Short mmCIF file of C-alpha atoms in Angstrom, two decimals:
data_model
loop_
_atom_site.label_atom_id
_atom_site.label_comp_id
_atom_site.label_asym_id
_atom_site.label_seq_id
_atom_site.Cartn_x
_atom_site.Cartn_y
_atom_site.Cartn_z
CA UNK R 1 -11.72 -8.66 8.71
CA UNK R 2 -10.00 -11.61 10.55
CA UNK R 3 -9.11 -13.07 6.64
CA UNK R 4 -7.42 -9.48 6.24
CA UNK R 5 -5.36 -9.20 9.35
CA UNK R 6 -4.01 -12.28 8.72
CA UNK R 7 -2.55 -11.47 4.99
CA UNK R 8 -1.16 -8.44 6.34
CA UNK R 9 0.38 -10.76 9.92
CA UNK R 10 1.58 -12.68 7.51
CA UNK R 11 3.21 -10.10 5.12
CA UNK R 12 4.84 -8.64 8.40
CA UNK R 13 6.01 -11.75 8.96
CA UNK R 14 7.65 -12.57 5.41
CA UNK R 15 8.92 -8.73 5.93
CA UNK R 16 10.83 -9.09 8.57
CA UNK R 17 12.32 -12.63 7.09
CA UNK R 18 13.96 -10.65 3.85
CA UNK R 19 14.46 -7.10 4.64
CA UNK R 20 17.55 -7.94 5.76
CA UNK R 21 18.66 -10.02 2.20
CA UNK R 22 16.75 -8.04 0.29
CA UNK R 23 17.04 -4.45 1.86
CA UNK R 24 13.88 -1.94 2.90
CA UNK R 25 14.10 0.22 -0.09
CA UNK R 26 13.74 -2.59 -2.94
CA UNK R 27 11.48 -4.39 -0.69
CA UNK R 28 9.35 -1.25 -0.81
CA UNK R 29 9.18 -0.47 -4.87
CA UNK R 30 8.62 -4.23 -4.83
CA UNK R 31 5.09 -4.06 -2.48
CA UNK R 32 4.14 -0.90 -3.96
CA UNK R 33 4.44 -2.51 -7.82
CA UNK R 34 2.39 -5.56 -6.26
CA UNK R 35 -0.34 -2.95 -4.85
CA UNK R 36 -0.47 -0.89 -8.01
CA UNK R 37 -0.64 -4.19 -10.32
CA UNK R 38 -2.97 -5.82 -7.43
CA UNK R 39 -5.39 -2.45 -7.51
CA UNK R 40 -5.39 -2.14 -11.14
CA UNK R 41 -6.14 -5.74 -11.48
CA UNK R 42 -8.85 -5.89 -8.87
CA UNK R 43 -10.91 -2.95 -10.42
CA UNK R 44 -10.73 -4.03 -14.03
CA UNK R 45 -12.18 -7.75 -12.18
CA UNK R 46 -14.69 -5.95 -10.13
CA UNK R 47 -16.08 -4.04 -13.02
CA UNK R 48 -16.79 -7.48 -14.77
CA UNK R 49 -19.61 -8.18 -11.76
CA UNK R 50 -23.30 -6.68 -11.81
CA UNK R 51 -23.48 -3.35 -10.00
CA UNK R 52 -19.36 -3.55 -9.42
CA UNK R 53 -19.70 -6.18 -6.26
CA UNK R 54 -17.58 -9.25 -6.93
CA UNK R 55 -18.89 -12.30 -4.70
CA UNK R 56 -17.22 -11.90 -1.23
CA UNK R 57 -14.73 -15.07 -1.49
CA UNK R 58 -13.13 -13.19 -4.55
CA UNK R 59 -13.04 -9.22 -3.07
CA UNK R 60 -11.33 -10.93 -0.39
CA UNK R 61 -8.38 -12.45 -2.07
CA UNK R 62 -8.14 -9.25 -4.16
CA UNK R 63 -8.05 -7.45 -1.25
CA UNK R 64 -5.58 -9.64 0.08
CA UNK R 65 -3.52 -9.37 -2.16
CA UNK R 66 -3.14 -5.56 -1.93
CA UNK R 67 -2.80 -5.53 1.74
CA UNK R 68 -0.24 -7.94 1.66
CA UNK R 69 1.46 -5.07 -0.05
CA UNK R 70 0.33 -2.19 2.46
CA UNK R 71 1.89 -4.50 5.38
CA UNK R 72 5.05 -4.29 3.50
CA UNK R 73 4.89 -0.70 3.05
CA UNK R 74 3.85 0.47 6.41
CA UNK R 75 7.03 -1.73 8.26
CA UNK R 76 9.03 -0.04 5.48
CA UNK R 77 8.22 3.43 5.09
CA UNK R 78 7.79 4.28 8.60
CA UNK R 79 11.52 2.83 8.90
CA UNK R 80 12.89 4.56 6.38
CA UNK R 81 11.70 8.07 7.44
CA UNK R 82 12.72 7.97 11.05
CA UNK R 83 16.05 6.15 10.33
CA UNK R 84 18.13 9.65 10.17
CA UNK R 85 16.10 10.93 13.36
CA UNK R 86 16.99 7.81 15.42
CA UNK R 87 18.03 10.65 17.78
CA UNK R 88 14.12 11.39 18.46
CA UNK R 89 12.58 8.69 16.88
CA UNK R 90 9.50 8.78 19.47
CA UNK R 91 8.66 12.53 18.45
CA UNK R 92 9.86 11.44 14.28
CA UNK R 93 7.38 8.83 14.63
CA UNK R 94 4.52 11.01 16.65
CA UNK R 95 4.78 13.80 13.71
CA UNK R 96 5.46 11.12 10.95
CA UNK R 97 2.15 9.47 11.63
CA UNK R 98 0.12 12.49 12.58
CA UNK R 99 1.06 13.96 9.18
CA UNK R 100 -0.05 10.40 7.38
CA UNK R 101 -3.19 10.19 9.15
CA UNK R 102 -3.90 14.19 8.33
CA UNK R 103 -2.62 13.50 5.00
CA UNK R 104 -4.89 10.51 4.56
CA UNK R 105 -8.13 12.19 6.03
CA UNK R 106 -8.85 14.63 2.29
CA UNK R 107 -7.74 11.80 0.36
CA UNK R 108 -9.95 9.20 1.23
CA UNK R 109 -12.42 12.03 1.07
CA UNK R 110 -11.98 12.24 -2.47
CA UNK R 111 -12.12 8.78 -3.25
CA UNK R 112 -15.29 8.19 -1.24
CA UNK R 113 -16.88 10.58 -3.64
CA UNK R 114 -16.46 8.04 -6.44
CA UNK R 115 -18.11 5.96 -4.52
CA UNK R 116 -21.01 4.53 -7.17
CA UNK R 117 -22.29 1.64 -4.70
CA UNK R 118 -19.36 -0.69 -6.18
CA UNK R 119 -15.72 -1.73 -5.11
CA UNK R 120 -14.19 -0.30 -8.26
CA UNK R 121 -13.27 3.37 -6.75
CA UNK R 122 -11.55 1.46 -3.89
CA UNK R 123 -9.25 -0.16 -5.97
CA UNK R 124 -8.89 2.63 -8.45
CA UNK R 125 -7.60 4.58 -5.16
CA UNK R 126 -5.13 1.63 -4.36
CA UNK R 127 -3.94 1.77 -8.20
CA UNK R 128 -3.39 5.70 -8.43
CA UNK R 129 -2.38 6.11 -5.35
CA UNK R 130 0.33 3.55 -5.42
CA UNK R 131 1.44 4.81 -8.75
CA UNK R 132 1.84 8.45 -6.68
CA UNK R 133 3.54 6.82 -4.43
CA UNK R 134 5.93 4.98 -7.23
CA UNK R 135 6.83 8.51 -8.25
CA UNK R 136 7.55 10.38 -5.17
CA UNK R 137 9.87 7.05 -4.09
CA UNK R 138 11.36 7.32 -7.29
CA UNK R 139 12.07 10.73 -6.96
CA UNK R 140 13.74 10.33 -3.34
CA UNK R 141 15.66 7.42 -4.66
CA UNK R 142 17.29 9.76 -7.88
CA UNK R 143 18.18 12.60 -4.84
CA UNK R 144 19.42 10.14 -3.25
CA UNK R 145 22.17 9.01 -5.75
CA UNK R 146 25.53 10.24 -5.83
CA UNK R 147 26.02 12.95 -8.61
#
C-alpha cells in the first residue's frame, strides 16, 4: 500500500508542476488514455500468469502505473466540476463527492462479480471504465465548443 501512495504522491506532485503549462483538461484525456492503455495492458499481462495472479513485484508496477493516472484524474476532475460553482465550492464539492462515492458503490459491485480469484476483472474495470470515462469527457469537451 505504502508502494501505491507513493505513485499516486508522486503523480500529485508532477500534477501540480504542469497543469499550469499544460492545462487540466488535456492533462486529464492524457491520464485517462494512460489508465485505459495501463488497464488494458495489465489484464492481457495478468492473464499470462497461472490462476490470473502475476508475482507481487509486477501487479505492483502495473498497478502503479494506473494509479499514477487516477492521481491525475482525481486533482483534475474534482477541479473542473466545481470551477463554475466557486461561489459554493464547499457544498459543490460535498454533493460532487457524495454523488462519486454513491456512483462508485453499484459499480464496483458489478465488477466484484467477475471476480474469478484473479487480478484480471480489476484491470478490465480500470480499462472499460476509463474508456466510459473517455467518452463522457469527450462528449463535454464537443458541448463545450463554440458552434
Amino acid at each position: 500500500f505504502g508502494a501505491l501512495a507513493l505513485a499516486f504522491a508522486c503523480a500529485s506532485l508532477m500534477n501540480s508542476r504542469l497543469v499550469m503549462r499544460v492545462g487540466m483538461r488535456r492533462l486529464s484525456m492524457i491520464a485517462l488514455w494512460n489508465m485505459v492503455l495501463a488497464g488494458a495492458a495489465a489484464a492481457l499481462v495478468a492473464r499470462e500468469f497461472p490462476g490470473g495472479l502475476p508475482p507481487l513485484w509486477l501487479f505492483m508496477i502495473l498497478t502503479s502505473l494506473i494509479f499514477f493516472s487516477v492521481a491525475g484524474l482525481f486533482a483534475n476532475f474534482n477541479a473542473l466540476a466545481i470551477a463554475p460553482l466557486g461561489h459554493m465550492a464547499g457544498t459543490a464539492a460535498s454533493v460532487i463527492n457524495t454523488v462519486a462515492t454513491v456512483g462508485a458503490v453499484p459499480i464496483g459491485f458489478v465488477i466484484s462479480q467477475g471476480y474469478d480469484g484473479s487480478v484480471v476483472p480489476l484491470f478490465l474495470g480500470f480499462a472499460v471504465l476509463g474508456c466510459a470515462a473517455l467518452g463522457f469527457m469527450m462528449l463535454a469537451e464537443r458541448s463545450r465548443a463554440p458552434a
